[in-house]
CSV table of C-alpha atoms and ligand atoms in Angstrom, one decimal:
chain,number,residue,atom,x,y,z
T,1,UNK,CA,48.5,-37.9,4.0
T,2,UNK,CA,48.2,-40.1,7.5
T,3,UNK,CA,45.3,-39.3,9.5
T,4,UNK,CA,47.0,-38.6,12.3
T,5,UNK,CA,48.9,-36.0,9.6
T,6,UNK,CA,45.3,-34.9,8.9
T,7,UNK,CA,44.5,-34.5,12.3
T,8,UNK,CA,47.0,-32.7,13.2
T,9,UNK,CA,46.8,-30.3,10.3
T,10,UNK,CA,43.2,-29.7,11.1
T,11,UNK,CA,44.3,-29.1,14.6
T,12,UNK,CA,46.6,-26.6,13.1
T,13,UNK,CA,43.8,-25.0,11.0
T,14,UNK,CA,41.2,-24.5,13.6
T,15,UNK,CA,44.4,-23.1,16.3
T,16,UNK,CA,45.0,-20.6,13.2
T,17,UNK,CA,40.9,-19.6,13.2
T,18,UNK,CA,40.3,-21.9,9.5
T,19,UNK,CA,37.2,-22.9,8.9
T,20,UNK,CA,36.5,-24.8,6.0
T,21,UNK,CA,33.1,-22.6,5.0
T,22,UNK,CA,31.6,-23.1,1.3
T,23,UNK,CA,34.8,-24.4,0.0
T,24,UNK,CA,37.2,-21.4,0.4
T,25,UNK,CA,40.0,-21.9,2.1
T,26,UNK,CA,40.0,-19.3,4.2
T,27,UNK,CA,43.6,-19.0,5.3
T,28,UNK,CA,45.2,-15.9,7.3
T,29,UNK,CA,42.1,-15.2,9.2
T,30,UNK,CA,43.2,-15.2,12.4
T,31,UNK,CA,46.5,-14.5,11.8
T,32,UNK,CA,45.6,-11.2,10.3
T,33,UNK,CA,44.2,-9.3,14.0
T,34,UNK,CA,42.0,-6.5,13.8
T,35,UNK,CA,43.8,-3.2,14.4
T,36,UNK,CA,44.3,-2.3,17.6
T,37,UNK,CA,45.8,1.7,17.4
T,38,UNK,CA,47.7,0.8,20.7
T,39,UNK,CA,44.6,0.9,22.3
T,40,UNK,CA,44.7,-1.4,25.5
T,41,UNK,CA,40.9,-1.0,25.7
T,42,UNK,CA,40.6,-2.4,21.6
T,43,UNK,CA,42.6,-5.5,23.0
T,44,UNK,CA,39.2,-6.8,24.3
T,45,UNK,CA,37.9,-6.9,21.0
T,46,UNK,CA,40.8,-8.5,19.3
T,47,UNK,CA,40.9,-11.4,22.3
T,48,UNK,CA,36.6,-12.2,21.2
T,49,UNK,CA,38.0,-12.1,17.6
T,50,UNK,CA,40.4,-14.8,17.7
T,51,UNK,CA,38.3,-16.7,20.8
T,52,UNK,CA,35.2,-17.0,18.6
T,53,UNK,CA,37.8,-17.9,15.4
T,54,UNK,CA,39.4,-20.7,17.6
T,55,UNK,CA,35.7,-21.4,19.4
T,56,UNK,CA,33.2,-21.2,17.5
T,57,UNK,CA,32.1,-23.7,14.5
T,58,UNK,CA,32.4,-21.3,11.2
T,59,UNK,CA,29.0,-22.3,10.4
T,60,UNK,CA,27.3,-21.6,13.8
T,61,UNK,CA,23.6,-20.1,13.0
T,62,UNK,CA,22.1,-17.5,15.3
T,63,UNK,CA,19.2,-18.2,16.9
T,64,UNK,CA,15.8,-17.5,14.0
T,65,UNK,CA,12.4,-16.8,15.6
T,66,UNK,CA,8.9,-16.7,14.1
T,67,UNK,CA,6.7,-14.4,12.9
T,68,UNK,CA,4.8,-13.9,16.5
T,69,UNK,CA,8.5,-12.4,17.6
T,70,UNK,CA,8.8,-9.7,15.5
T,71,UNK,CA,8.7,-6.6,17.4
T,72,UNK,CA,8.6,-3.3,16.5
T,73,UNK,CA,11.9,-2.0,14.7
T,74,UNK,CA,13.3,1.4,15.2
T,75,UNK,CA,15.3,2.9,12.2
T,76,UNK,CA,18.4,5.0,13.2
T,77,UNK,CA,21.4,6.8,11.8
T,78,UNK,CA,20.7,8.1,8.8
T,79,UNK,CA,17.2,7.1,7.7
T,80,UNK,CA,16.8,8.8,4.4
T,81,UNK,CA,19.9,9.2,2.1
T,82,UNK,CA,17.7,11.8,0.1
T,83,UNK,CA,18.2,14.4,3.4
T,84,UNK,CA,22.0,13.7,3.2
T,85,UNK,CA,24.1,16.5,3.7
T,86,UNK,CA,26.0,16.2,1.0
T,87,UNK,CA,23.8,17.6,-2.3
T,88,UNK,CA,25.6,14.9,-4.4
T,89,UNK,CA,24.8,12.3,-2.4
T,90,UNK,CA,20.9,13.1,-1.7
T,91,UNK,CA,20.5,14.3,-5.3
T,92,UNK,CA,21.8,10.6,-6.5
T,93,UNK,CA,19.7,8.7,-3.8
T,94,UNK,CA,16.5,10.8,-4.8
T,95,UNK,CA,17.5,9.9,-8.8
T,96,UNK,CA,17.8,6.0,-7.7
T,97,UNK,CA,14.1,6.3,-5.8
T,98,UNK,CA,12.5,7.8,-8.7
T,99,UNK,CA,13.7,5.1,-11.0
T,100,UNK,CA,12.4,2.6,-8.2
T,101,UNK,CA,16.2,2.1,-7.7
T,102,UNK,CA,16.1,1.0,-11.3
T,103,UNK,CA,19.4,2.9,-11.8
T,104,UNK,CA,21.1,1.5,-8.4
T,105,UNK,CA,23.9,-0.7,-9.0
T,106,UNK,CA,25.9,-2.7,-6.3
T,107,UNK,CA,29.6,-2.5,-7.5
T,108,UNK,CA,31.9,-5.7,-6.5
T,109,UNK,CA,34.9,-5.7,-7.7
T,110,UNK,CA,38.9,-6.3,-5.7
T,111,UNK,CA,40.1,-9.9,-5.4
T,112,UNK,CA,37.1,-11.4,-7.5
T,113,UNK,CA,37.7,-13.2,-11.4
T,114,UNK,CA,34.2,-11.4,-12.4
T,115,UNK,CA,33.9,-7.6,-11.1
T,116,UNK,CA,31.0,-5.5,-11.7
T,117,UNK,CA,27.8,-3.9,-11.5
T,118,UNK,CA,24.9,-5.6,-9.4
T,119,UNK,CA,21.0,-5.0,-10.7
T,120,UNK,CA,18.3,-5.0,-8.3
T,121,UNK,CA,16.7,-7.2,-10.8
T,122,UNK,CA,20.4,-9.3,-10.6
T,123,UNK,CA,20.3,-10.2,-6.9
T,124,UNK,CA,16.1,-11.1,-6.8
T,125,UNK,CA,17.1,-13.4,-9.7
T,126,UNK,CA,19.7,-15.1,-7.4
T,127,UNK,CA,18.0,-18.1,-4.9
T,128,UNK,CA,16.9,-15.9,-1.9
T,129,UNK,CA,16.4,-16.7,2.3
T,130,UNK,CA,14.3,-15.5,4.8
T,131,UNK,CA,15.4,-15.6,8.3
T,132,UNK,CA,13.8,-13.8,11.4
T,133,UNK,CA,16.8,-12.4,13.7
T,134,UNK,CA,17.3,-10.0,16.8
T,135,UNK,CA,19.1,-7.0,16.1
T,136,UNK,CA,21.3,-5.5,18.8
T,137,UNK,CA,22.7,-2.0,18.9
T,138,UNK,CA,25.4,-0.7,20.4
T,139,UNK,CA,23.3,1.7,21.9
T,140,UNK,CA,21.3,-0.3,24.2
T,141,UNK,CA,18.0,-1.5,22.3
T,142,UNK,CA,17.4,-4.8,20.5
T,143,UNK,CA,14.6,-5.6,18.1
T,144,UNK,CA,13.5,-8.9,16.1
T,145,UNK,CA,12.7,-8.4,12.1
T,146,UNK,CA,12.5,-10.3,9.4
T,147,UNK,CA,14.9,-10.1,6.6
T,148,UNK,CA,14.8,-11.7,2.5
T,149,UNK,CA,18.0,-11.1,0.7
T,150,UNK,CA,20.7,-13.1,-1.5
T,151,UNK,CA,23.1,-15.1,0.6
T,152,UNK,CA,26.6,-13.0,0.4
T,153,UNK,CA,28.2,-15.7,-0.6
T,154,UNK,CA,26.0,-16.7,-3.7
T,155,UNK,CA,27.0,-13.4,-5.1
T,156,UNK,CA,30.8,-14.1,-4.1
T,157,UNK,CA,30.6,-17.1,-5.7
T,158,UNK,CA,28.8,-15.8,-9.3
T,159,UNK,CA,31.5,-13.2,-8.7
T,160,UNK,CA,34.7,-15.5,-8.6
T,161,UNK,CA,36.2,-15.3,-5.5
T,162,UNK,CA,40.1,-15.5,-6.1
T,163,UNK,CA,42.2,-17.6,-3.7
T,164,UNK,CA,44.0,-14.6,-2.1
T,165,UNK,CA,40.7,-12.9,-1.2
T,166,UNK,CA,40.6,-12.7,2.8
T,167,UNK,CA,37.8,-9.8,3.3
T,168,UNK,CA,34.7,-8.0,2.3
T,169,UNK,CA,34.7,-4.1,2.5
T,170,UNK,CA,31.3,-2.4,2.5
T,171,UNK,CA,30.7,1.1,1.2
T,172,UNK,CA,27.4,3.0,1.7
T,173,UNK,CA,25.9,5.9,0.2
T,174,UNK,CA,26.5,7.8,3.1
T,175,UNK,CA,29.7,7.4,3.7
T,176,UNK,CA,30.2,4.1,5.6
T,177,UNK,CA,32.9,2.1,5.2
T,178,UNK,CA,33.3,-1.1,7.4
T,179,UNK,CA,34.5,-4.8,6.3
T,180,UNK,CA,34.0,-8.3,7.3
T,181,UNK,CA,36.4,-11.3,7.3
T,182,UNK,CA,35.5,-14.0,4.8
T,183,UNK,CA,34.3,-16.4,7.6
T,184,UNK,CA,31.1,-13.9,8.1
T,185,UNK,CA,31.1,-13.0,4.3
T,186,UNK,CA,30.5,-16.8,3.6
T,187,UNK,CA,28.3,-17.8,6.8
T,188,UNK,CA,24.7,-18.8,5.5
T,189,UNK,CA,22.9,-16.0,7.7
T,190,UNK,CA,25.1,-13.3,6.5
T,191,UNK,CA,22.7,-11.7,3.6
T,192,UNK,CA,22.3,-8.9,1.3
T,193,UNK,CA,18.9,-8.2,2.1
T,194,UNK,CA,16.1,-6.4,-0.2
T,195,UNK,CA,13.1,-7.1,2.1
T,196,UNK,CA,12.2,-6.8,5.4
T,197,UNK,CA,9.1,-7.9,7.3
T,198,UNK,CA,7.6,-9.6,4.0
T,199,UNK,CA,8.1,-5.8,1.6
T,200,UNK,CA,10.4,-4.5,0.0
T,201,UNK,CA,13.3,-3.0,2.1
T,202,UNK,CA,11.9,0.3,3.7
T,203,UNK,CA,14.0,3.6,2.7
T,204,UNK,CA,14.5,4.0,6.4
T,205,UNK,CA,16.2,0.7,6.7
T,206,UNK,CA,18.9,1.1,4.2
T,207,UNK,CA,16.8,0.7,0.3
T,208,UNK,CA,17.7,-0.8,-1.6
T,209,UNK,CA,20.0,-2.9,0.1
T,210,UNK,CA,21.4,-3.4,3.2
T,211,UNK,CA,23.6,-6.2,5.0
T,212,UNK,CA,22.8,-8.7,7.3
T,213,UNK,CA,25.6,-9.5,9.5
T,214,UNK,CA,23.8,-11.6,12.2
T,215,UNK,CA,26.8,-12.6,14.6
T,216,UNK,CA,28.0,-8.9,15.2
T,217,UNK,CA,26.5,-6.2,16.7
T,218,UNK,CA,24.0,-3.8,14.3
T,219,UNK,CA,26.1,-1.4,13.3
T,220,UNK,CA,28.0,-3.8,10.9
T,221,UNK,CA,24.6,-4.0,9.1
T,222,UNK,CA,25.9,-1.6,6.9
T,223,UNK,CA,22.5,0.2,4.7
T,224,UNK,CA,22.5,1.7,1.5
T,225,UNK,CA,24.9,-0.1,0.2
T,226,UNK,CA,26.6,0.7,-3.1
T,227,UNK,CA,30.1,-1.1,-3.1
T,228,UNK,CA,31.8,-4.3,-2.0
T,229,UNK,CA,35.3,-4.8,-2.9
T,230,UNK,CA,36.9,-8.3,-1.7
T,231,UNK,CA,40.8,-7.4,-0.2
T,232,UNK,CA,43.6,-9.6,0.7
T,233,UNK,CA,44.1,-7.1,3.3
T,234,UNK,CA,41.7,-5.2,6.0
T,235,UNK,CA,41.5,-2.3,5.1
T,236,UNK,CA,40.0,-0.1,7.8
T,237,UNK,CA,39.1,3.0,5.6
T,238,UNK,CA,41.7,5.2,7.0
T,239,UNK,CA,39.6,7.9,8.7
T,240,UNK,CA,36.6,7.0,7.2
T,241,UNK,CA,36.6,3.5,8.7
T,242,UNK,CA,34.7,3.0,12.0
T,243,UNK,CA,37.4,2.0,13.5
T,244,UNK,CA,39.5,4.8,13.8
T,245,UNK,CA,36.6,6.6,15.0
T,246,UNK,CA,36.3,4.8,17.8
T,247,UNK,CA,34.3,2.3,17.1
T,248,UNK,CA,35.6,-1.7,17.0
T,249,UNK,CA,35.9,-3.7,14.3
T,250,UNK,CA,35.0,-7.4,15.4
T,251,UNK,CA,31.9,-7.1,17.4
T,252,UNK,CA,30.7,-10.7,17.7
T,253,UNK,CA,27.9,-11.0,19.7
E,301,MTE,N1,24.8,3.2,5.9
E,301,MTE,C1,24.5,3.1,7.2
E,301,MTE,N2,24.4,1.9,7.8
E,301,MTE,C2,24.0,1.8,9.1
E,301,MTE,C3,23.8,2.9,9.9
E,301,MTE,C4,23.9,4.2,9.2
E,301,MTE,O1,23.7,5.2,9.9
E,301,MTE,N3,24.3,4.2,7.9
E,301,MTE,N4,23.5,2.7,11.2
E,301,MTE,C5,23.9,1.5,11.8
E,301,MTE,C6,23.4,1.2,13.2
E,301,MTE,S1,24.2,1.9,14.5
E,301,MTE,C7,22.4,0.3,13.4
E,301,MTE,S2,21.9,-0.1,14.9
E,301,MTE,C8,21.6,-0.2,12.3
E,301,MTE,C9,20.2,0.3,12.3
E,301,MTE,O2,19.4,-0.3,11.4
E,301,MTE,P1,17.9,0.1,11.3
E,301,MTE,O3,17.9,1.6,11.0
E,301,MTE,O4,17.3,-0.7,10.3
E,301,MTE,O5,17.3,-0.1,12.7
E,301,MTE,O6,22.2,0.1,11.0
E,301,MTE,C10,23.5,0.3,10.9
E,301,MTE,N5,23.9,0.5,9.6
E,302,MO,MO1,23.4,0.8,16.3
């Protein structure tokens, strides 16, 4: 190939919102919008999608602060799975604290060669990182913790990501269901974190683990998590999804 033929075909890829991140192509981004519902108001967030696709460097890191930052760090939504409305669902989360979330399993499976169940004791054994970050909520308040987790993308990799994989989908054990494109899923800050603030992750934060999705606003954090499935395809989560209940799907702060 001709480097102006290289050129231009890089042109093309980063016009098309391609960034070459870890070594997966990671085609179809930007041509695959986030769902709009007709909604002239959800147009904004599909215009910051594709602007911070065509923009931004795919490996951009938000800012990290030090230990003297860390502020105080309010807990919200659901705070204790155990409490869930749904007797199922708290009588599993109270069996997974028992066992020290012994019996907790992370479930990846979708677009991936190597599908299956997560340990605890799997993910600590994976190489971890630390990074101090300011959470934002859509609600107004912003806070600075510390988080130690396995890089998304190391357990991607173990897991085999295949070449028509385009998203991660999140499921919680309370019912959250939200997914990410593979440009977030692969950045270096985007984690699945065990511990926050030098502990282990508190039950109020999402125990046993929780997401770290540092360039979006804090509801993408999904906690609790149980299940990640890798899609060609966004899938939104019908009317489970956030957003067809209101709530936007790119929120790139
Ligand atoms: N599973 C689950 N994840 C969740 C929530 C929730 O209620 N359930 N709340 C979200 C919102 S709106 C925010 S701001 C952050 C809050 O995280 P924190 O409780 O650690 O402050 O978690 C997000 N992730
Ligand atoms: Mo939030």
């Amino acid at each position: 190939m001709s480097a102006l033929a290289r050129l231009v075909t890089r042109r093309e890829a980063l016009a098309a919102g391609i960034a070459a991140g870890s070594g997966v192509l990671l085609g179809g981004c930007a041509r695959q919008l986030p769902p709009t519902y007709g909604s002239l108001l959800r147009l904004g967030d599909n215009l910051t999608y594709v602007a911070h696709r065509m923009l931004l460097p795919g490996e951009s890191l938000v800012r990290e602060y030090s230990r003297a930052d860390l502020s105080s760090f309010p807990a919200v939504g659901t705070i204790d799975s155990a409490s869930a409305r749904r007797a199922a669902v708290a009588e599993t989360y109270r069996r997974w604290q028992d066992s020290g979330f012994g019996e907790w399993r992370l479930q990846v499976s979708g677009a991936v060669a190597r599908p299956g169940g997560w340990s605890l004791a799997d993910l600590r054994g994976l190489p971890s990182r630390t990074q101090i970050t300011k959470h934002t909520c859509e609600e107004g308040w912003t806070a600075i913790g510390e988080w130690t987790g396995v890089p998304l993308s190391r357990v991607l990799d173990a897991a085999g990501l295949q070449p028509s994989a385009r998203f991660v989908t999140f499921k919680s054990i309370d019912g959250w269901y939200d997914s990410i494109d593979l440009l977030d899923a692969l950045h270096p800050q985007t984690l699945l974190a065990y511990g926050m603030n030098g502990r282990d992750l508190p039950i109020a934060h999402g125990a046993p683990l929780r997401l770290r999705v540092e360039r979006q606003i804090g509801y993408k954090s999904m906690k609790f998590l149980t299940e990640l499935v890798v899609t060609e395809h966004l899938d939104d989560g019908g009317a489970r999804g956030n957003p067809k209940n209101g709530w936007a799907w790119y929120t790139g702060i």
